[in-house]
CSV table of C-alpha atoms in Angstrom, one decimal:
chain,number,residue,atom,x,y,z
A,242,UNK,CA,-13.5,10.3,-8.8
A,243,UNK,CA,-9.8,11.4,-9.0
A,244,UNK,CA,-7.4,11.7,-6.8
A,245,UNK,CA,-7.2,15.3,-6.8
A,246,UNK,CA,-11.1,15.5,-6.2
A,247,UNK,CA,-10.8,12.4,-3.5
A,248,UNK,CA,-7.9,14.5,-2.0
A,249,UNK,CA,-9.5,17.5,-1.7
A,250,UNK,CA,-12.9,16.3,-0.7
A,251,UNK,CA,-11.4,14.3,2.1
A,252,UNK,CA,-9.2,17.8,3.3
A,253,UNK,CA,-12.4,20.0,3.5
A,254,UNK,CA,-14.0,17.2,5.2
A,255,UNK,CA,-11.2,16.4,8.0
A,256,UNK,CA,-10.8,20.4,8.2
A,257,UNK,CA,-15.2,20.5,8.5
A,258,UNK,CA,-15.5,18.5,11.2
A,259,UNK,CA,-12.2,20.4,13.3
A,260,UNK,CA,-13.8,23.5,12.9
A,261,UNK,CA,-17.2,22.3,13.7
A,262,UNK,CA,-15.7,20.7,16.7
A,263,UNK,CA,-13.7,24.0,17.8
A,264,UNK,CA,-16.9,26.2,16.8
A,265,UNK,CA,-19.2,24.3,18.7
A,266,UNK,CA,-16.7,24.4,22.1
A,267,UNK,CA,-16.6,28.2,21.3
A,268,UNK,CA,-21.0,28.4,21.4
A,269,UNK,CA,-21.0,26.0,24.5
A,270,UNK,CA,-18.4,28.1,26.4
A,271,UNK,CA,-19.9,31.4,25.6
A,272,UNK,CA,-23.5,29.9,25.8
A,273,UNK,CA,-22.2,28.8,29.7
A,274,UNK,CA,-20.6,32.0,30.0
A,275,UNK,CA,-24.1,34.1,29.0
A,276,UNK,CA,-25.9,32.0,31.9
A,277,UNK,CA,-23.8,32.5,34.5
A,278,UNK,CA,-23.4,36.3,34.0
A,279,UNK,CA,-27.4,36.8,33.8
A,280,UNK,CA,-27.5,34.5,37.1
A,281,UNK,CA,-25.0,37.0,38.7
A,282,UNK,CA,-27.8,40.0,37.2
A,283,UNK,CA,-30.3,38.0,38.8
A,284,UNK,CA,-28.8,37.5,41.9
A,285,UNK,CA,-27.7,41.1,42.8
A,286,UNK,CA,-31.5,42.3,41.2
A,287,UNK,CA,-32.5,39.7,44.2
A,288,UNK,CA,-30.3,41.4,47.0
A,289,UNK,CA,-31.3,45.1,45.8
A,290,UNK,CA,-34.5,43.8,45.7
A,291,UNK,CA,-34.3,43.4,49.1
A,292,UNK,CA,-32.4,46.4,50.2
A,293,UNK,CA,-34.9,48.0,48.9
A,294,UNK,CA,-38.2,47.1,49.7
A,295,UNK,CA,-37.2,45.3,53.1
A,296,UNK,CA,-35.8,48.3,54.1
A,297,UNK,CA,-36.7,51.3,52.7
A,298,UNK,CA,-38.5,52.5,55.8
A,299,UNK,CA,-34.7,53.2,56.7
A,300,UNK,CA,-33.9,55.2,53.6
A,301,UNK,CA,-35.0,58.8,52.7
A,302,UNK,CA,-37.7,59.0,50.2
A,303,UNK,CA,-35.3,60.9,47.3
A,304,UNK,CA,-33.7,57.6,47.6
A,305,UNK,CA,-35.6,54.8,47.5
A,306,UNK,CA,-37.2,56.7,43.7
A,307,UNK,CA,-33.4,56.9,42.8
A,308,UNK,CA,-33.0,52.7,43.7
A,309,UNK,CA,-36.4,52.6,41.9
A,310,UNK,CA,-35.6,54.4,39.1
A,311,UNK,CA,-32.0,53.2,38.5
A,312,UNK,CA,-32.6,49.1,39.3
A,313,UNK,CA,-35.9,48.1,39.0
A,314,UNK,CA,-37.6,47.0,36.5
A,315,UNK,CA,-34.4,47.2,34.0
A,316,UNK,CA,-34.7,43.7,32.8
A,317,UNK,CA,-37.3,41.8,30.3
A,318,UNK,CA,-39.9,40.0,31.7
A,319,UNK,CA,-39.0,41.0,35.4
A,320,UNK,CA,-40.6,39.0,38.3
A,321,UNK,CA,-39.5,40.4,42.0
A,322,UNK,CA,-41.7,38.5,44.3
A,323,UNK,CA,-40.8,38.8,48.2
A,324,UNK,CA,-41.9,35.9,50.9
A,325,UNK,CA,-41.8,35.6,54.9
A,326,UNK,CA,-40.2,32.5,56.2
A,327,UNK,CA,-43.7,31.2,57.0
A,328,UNK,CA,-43.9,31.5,53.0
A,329,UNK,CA,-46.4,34.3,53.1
A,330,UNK,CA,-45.9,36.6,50.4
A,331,UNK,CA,-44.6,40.2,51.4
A,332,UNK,CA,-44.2,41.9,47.9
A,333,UNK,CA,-45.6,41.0,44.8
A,334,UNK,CA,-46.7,43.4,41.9
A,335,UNK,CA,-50.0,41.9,40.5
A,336,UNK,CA,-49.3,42.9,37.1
A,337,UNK,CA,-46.2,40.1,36.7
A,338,UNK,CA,-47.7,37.8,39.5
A,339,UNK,CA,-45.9,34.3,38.8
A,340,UNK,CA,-47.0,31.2,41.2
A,341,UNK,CA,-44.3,29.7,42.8
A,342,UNK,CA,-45.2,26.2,44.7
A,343,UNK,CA,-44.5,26.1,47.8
A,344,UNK,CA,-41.8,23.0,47.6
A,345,UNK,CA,-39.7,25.7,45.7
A,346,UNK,CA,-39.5,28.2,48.2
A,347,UNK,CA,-39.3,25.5,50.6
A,348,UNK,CA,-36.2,24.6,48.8
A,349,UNK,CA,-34.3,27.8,49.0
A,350,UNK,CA,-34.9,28.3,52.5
A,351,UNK,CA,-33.1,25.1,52.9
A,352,UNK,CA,-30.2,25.9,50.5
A,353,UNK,CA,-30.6,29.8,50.6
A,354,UNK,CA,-29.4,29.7,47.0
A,355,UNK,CA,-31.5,28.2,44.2
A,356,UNK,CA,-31.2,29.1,40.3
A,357,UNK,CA,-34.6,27.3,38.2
A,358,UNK,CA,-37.0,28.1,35.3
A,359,UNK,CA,-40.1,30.0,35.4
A,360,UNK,CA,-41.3,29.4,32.1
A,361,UNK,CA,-39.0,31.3,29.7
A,362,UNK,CA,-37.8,33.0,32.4
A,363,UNK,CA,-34.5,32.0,34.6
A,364,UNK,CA,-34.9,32.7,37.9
A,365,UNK,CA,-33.2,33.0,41.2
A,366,UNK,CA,-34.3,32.3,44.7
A,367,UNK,CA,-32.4,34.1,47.3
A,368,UNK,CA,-32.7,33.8,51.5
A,369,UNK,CA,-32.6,37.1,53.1
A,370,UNK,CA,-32.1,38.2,56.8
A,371,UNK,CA,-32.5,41.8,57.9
A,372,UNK,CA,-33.6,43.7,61.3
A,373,UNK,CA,-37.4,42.8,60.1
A,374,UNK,CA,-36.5,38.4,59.7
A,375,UNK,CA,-36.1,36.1,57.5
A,376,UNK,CA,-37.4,36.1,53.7
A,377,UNK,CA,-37.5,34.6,50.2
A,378,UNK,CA,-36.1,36.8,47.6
A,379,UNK,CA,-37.4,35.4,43.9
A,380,UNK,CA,-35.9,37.4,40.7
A,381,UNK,CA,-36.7,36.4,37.6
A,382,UNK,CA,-36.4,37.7,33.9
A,383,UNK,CA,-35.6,36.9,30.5
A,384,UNK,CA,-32.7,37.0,29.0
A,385,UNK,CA,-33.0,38.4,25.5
A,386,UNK,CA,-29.7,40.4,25.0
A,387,UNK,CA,-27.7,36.8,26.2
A,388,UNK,CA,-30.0,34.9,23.4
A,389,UNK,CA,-29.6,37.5,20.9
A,390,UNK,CA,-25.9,37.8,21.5
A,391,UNK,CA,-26.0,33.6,21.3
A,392,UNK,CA,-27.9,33.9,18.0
A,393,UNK,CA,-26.0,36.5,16.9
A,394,UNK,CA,-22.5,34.4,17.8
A,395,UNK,CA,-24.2,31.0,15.4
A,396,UNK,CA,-24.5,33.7,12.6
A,397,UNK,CA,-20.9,34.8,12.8
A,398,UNK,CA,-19.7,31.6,13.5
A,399,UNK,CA,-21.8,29.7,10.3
A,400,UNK,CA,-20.3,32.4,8.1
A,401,UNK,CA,-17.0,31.7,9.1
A,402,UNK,CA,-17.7,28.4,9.1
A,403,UNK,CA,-19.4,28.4,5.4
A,404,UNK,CA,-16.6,31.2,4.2
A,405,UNK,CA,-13.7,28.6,5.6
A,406,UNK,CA,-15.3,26.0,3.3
A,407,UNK,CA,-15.3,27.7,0.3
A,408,UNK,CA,-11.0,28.9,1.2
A,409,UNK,CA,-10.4,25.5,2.4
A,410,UNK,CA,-11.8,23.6,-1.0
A,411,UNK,CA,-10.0,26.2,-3.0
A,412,UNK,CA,-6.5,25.6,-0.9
A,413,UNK,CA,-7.5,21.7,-0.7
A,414,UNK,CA,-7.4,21.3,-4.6
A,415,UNK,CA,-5.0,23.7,-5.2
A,416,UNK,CA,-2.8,22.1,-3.2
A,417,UNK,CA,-3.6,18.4,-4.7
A,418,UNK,CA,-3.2,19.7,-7.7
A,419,UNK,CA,0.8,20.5,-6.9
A,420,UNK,CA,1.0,17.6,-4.2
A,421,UNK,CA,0.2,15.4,-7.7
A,422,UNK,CA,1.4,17.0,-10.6
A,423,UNK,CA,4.8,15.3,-10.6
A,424,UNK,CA,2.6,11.9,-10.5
A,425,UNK,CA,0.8,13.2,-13.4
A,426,UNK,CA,4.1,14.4,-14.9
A,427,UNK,CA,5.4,10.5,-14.5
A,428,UNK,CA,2.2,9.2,-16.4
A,429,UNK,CA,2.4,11.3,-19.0
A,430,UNK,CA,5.6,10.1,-19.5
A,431,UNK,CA,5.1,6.9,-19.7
A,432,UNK,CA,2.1,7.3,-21.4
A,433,UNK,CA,4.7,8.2,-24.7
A,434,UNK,CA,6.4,5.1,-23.9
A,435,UNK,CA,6.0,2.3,-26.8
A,436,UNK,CA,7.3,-0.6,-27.6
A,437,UNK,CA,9.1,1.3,-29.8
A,438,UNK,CA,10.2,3.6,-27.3
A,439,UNK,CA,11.5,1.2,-24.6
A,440,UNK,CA,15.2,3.0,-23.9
A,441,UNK,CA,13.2,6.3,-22.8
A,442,UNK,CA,13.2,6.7,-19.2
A,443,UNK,CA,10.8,8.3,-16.9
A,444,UNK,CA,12.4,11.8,-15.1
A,445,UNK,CA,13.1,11.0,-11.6
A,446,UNK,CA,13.7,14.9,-10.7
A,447,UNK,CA,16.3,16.7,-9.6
A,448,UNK,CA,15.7,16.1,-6.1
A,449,UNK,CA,18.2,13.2,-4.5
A,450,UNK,CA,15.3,13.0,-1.3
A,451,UNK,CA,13.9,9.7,-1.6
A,452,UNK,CA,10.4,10.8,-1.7
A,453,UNK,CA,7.4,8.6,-3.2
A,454,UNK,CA,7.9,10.1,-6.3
A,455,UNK,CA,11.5,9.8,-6.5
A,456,UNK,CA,11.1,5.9,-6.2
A,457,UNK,CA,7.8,5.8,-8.0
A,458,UNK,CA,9.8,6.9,-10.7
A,459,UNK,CA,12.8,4.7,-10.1
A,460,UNK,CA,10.3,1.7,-10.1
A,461,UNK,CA,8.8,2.6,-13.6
A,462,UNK,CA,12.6,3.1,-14.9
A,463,UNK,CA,13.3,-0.2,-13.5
A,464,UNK,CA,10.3,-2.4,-15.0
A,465,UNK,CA,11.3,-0.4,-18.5
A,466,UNK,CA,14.5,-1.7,-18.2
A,467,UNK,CA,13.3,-5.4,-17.7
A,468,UNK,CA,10.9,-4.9,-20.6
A,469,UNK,CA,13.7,-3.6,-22.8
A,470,UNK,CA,15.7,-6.5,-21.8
A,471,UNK,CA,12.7,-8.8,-22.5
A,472,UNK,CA,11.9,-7.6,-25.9
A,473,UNK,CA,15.6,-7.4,-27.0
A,474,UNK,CA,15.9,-11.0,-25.8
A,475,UNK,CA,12.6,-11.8,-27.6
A,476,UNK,CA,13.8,-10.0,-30.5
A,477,UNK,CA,17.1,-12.0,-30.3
A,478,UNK,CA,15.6,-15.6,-29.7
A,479,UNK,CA,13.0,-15.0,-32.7
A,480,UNK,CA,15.8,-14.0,-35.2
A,481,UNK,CA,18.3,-16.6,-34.1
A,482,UNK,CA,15.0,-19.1,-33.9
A,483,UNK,CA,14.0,-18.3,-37.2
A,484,UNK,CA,17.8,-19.2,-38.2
A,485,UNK,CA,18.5,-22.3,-36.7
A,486,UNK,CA,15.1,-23.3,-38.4
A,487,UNK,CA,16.1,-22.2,-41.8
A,488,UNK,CA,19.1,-24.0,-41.6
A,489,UNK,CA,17.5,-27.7,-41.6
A,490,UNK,CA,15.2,-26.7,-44.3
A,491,UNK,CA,17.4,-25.2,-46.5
A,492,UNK,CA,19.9,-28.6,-46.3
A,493,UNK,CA,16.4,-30.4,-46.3
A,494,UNK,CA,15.0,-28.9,-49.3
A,495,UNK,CA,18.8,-28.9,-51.4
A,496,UNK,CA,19.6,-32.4,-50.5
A,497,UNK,CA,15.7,-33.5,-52.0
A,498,UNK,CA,16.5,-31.4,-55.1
A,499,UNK,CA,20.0,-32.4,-55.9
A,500,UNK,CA,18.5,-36.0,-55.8
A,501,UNK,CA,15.5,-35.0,-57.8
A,502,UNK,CA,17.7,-33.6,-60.5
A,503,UNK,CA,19.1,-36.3,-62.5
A,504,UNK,CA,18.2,-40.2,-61.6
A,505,UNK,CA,21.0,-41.9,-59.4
A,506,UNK,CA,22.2,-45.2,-58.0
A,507,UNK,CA,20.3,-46.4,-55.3
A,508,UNK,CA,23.5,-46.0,-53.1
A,509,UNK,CA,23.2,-42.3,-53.2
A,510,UNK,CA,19.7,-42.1,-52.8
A,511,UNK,CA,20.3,-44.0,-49.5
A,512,UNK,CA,23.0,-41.6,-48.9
A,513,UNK,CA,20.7,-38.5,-49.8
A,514,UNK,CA,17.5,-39.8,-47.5
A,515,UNK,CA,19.9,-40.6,-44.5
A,516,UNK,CA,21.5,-37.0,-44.7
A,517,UNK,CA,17.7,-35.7,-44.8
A,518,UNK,CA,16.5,-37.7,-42.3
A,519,UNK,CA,19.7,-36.5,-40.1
A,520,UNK,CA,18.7,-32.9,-41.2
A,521,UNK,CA,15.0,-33.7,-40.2
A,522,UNK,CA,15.7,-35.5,-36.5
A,523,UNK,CA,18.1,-32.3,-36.0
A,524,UNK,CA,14.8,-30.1,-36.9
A,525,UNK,CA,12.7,-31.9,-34.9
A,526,UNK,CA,14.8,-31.5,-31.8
A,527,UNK,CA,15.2,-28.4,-32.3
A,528,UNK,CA,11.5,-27.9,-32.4
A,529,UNK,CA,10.7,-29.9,-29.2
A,530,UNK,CA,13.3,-28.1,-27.2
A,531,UNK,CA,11.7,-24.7,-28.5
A,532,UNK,CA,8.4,-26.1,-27.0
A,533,UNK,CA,9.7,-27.0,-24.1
A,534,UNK,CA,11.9,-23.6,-23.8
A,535,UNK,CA,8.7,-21.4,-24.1
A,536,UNK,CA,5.8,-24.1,-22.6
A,537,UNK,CA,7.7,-25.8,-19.6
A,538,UNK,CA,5.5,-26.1,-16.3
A,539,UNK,CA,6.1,-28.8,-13.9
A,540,UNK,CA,3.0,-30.0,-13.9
A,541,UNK,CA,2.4,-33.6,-11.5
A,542,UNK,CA,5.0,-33.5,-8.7
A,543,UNK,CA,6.4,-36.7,-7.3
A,544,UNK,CA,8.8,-37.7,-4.5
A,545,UNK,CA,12.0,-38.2,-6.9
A,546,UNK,CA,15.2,-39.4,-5.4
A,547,UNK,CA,18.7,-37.4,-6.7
A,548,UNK,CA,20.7,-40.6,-6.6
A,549,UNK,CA,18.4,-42.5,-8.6
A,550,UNK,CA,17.5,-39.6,-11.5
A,551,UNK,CA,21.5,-39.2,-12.0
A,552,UNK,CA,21.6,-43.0,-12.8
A,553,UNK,CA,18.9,-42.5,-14.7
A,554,UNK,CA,20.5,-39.5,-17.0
A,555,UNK,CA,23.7,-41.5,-17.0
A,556,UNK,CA,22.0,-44.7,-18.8
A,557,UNK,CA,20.2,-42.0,-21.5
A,558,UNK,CA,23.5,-40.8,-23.0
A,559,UNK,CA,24.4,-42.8,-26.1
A,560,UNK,CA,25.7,-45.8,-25.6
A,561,UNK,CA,29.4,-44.9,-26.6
A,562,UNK,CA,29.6,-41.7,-24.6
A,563,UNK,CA,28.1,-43.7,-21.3
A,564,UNK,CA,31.7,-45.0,-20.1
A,565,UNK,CA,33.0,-41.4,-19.8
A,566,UNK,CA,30.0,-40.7,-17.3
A,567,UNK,CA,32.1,-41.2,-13.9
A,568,UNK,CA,29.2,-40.6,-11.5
A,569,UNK,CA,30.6,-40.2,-7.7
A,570,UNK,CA,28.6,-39.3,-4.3
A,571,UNK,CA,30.3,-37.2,-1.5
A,572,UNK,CA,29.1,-36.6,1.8
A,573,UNK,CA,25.6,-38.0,2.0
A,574,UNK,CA,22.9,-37.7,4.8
A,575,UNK,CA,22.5,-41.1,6.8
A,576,UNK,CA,18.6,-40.7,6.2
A,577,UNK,CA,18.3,-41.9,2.3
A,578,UNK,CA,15.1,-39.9,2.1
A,579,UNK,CA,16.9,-36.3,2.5
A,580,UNK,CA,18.0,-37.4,-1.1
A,581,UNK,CA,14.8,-37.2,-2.0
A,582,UNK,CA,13.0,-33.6,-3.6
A,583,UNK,CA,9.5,-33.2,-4.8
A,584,UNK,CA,9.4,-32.6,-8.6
A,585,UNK,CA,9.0,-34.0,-12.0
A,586,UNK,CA,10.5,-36.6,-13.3
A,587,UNK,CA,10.3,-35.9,-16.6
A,588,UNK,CA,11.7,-32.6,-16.7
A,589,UNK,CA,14.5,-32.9,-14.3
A,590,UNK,CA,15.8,-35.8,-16.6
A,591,UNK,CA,15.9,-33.7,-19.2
A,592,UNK,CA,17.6,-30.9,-17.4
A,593,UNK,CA,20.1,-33.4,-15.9
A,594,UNK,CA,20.7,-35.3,-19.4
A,595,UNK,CA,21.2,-31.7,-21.1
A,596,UNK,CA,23.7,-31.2,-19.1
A,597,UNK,CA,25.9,-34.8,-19.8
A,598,UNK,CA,25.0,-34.1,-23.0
A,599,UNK,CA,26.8,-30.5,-23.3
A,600,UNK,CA,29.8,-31.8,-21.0
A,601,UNK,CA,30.5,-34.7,-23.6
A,602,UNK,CA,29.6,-32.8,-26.8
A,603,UNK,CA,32.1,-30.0,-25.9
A,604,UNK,CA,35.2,-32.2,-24.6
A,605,UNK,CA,37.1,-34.8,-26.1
A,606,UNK,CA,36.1,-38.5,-26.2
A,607,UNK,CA,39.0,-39.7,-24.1
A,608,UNK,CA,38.5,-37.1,-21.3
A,609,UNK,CA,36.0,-38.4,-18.5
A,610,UNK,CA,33.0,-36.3,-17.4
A,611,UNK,CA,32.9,-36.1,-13.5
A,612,UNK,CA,29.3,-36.0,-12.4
A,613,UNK,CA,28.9,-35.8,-8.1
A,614,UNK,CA,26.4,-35.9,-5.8
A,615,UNK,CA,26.7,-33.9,-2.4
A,616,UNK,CA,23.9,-33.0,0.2
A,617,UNK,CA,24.8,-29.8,3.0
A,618,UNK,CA,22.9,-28.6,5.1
A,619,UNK,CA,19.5,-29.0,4.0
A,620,UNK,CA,21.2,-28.7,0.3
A,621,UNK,CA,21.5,-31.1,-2.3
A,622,UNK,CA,24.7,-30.2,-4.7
A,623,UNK,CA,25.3,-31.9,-7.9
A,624,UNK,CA,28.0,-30.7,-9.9
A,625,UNK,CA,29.1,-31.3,-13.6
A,626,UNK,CA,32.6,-31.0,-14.7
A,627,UNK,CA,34.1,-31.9,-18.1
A,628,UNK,CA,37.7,-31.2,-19.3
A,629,UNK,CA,36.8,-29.8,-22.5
A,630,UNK,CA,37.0,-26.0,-24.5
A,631,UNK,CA,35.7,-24.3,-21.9
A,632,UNK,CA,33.5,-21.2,-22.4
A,633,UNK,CA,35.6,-17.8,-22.1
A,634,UNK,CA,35.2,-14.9,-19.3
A,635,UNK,CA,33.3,-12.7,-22.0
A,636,UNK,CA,30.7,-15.0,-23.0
A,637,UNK,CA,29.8,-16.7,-19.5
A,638,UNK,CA,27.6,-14.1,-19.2
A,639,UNK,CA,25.4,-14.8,-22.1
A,640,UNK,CA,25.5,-18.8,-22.1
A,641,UNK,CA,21.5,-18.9,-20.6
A,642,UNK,CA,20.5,-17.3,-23.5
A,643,UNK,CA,19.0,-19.3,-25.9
A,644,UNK,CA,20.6,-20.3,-29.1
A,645,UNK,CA,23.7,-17.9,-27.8
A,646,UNK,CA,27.0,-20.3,-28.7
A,647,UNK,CA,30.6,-19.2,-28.0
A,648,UNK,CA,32.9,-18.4,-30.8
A,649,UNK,CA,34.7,-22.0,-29.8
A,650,UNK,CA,31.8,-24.0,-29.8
A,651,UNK,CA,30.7,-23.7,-33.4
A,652,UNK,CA,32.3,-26.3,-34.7
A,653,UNK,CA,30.3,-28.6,-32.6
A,654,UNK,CA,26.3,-29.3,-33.9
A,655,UNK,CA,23.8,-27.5,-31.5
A,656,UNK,CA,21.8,-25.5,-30.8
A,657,UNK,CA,22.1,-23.2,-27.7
A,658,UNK,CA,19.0,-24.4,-26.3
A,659,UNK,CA,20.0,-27.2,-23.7
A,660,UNK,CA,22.0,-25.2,-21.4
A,661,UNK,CA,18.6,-22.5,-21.0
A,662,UNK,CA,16.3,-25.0,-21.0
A,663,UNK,CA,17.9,-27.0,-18.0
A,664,UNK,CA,18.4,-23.8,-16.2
A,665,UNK,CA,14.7,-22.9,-16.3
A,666,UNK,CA,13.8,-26.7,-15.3
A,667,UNK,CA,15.7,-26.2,-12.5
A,668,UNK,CA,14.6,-23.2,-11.8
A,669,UNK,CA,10.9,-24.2,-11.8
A,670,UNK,CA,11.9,-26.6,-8.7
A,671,UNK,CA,13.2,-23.8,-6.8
A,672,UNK,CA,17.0,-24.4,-7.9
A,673,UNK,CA,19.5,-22.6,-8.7
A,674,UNK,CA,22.2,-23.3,-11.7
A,675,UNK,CA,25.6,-22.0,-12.0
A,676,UNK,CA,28.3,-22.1,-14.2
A,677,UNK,CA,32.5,-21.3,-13.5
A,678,UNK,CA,35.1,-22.1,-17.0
A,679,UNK,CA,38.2,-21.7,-18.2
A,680,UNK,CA,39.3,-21.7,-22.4
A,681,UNK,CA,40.8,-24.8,-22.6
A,682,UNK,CA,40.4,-26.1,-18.8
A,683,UNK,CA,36.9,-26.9,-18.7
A,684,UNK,CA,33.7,-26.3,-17.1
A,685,UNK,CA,32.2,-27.1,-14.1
A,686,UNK,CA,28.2,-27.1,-13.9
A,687,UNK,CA,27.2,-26.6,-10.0
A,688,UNK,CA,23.0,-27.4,-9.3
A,689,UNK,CA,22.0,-26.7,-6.4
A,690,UNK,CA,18.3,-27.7,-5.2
């Protein structure tokens, strides 16, 4: 079912029930309303009743046929039944004789009022006193004209009630149909959308309310802007990818042939395999960190102290470049094991020896690289600085994106992966990795985890 259906179902039904609920208070009050007045009937047909017959040995015969003729016999189904207090009956016409037990009348001379059923009838049992004693008035009738008016009242009321239901459905879906159409506007939209398409934007109206729509909008305008970023940044890493791949291969494969083209010393064929087998290890890293760019997951988790995995990414620099490593701690907790984070191994030594590695590949080999240890507040801290070329304000931006190189670092073999991939490491352990430079200054590499 749609929305609009579900809508508008749901609006006829909520409406339903308040109108049934107001309808029904309507035939209840008027049903109450109907009773009483035909008790009040009852009760003065009761006290004419008694006027008349009780005393009309007082009234002059023209009379009494005027009382007769104008109030008796008047309603349906009329009982007037007249008893002494010794409940001896007085009057009763024979023709609409109606037992009444003797409890009953017993009753209203105790509470000289009583309304009660006579079969379909409604009656009222009345005490009278005149010059003659004390009697029991009983009137009772039908009341047809209250039931028909009743019956006639659920007739009006169910056509209004069906008639309202047919105007209300109408109204309902009319009305979910506008309530929605800018919904359905924003999915057709974005039903156009393609991969192809990904700078269109959904409309967001010219309304500046922020409505549900508004933002809906907004949100889809937002998640197309991520997605452009992502496929422009696929895009991007597949091109330069297939690049830095070529590049290998191409030396590769014109190294193997320039040796394959005439027969040589067995000096340069040394030479040639060591420059392939360079060109090859280069390949290969490049491949691995490629895996682990796209595939990384920390998988098993250990206890791993900080202290210990920056001695450990110290000793897996070459050999050469390991003196420049100057590896300080600052203020440390007096507990050794706040030092300690839950992660793996494995990964965070390769983020950590990514790092030493860019900091000596991009500064000079008598500069030290100044790598510290720092734990605040529930924070460890580890920065990386190096005295190097620095990376300028315009492409700090850009430096986690892999195979991105500044215009300065060219010159030096790599790749652009390391810095990305130990980011996302880091990352994956719920750390954060920043980066502050200056041409010709250095850079300082702040983890924080």
């Amino acid at each position: 079912m749609t929305i609009r259906n579900r809508l508008t179902w749901l609006f006829v039904g909520v409406v339903a029930v308040i109108l049934l609920a107001v309808m029904t208070t309507i035939y209840l009050l008027q049903a109450d309303y109907t009773h009483e007045e035909f008790h009040q009937r009852l009760r003065d047909r009761a006290e004419v009743t008694g006027y008349v017959f009780l005393e009309q040995d007082e009234l002059r015969a023209e009379a009494f046929r005027e009382f007769q003729r104008r109030y008796l016999r008047t309603l349906t189904g009329e009982v007037l039944q007249i008893y002494d207090d010794k409940l001896q009956p007085r009057f009763i016409e024979q023709d609409t004789r109606v037992a009444i037990s003797d409890r009953m009348l017993t009753r209203i001379l105790t509470e000289k009022e009583v309304y009660f059923t006579l079969g379909n009838r409604q009656a009222i049992g009345l005490f009278y006193t005149d010059n003659q004693g004390q009697f029991v008035i009983v009137a009772a009738a039908e009341n047809h004209s209250g039931v028909a008016r009743l019956e006639h009242l659920v007739l009006i009321l169910a056509s209004i009630f069906v008639a309202s239901l047919v105007v209300i459905y109408v109204a309902g879906r009319v009305f979910a149909g506008k309530a929605l159409a800018p919904i359905a506007r924003v999915n057709d939209q974005v039903d156009r959308i393609t991969t192809q398409d990904l700078h269109l934007r959904v409309s967001e109206g010219i309304s500046h309310e922020q409505d549900e729509i508004t933002r809906l909008a907004r949100t889809f305008n937002r998640m197309l802007e991520r997605l452009e970023d992502g496929f422009e940044t696929q895009r991007t890493f597949v091109s330069n990818a297939s690049h830095e791949l070529r590049t290998p291969l191409t030396a590769t494969i014109g190294e193997l042939q320039v040796l394959l083209n005439r027969e040589r010393e067995p000096a340069a064929y040394r030479e040639g395999v060591a420059s392939v087998l360079y060109e090859l290890q280069q390949l290969k890293l490049l491949i691995n960190n490629l895996l682990d760019l796209t595939q990384t997951n920390t998988g098993a988790r250990d206890e791993i102290r900080l202290d210990e995995l920056l001695a450990e990414a110290r000793e897996a620099v070459l050999p050469e470049q390991r003196r420049r490593v100057q590896l300080t701690f600052g203020q440390l907790p007096e507990d050794a094991e706040a030092l300690e984070i839950l992660g793996n191994r494995q990964l965070l030594s390769r983020a950590l020896t990514n790092l030493l590695d860019n900091a000596l590949k991009y500064s000079p080999t008598n500069q030290p690289v100044e790598v510290r240890l720092e734990y605040r507040a529930g924070r460890r801290y580890i920065w990386v600085q190096d005295h190097g070329i620095g990376i300028s304000e315009k492409a700090l931006p850009q430096v986690f994106q892999p195979f991105f190189r500044a215009d300065n670092a060219r010159q030096v073999v790599g790749h652009g992966v390391g810095l990305p991939l130990a980011r996302k490491i880091i990352q994956l352990h719920g750390g954060e990795v920043r980066i502050s430079s200056r041409p010709g200054q250095g850079t300082v590499v702040e983890v924080e985890l």
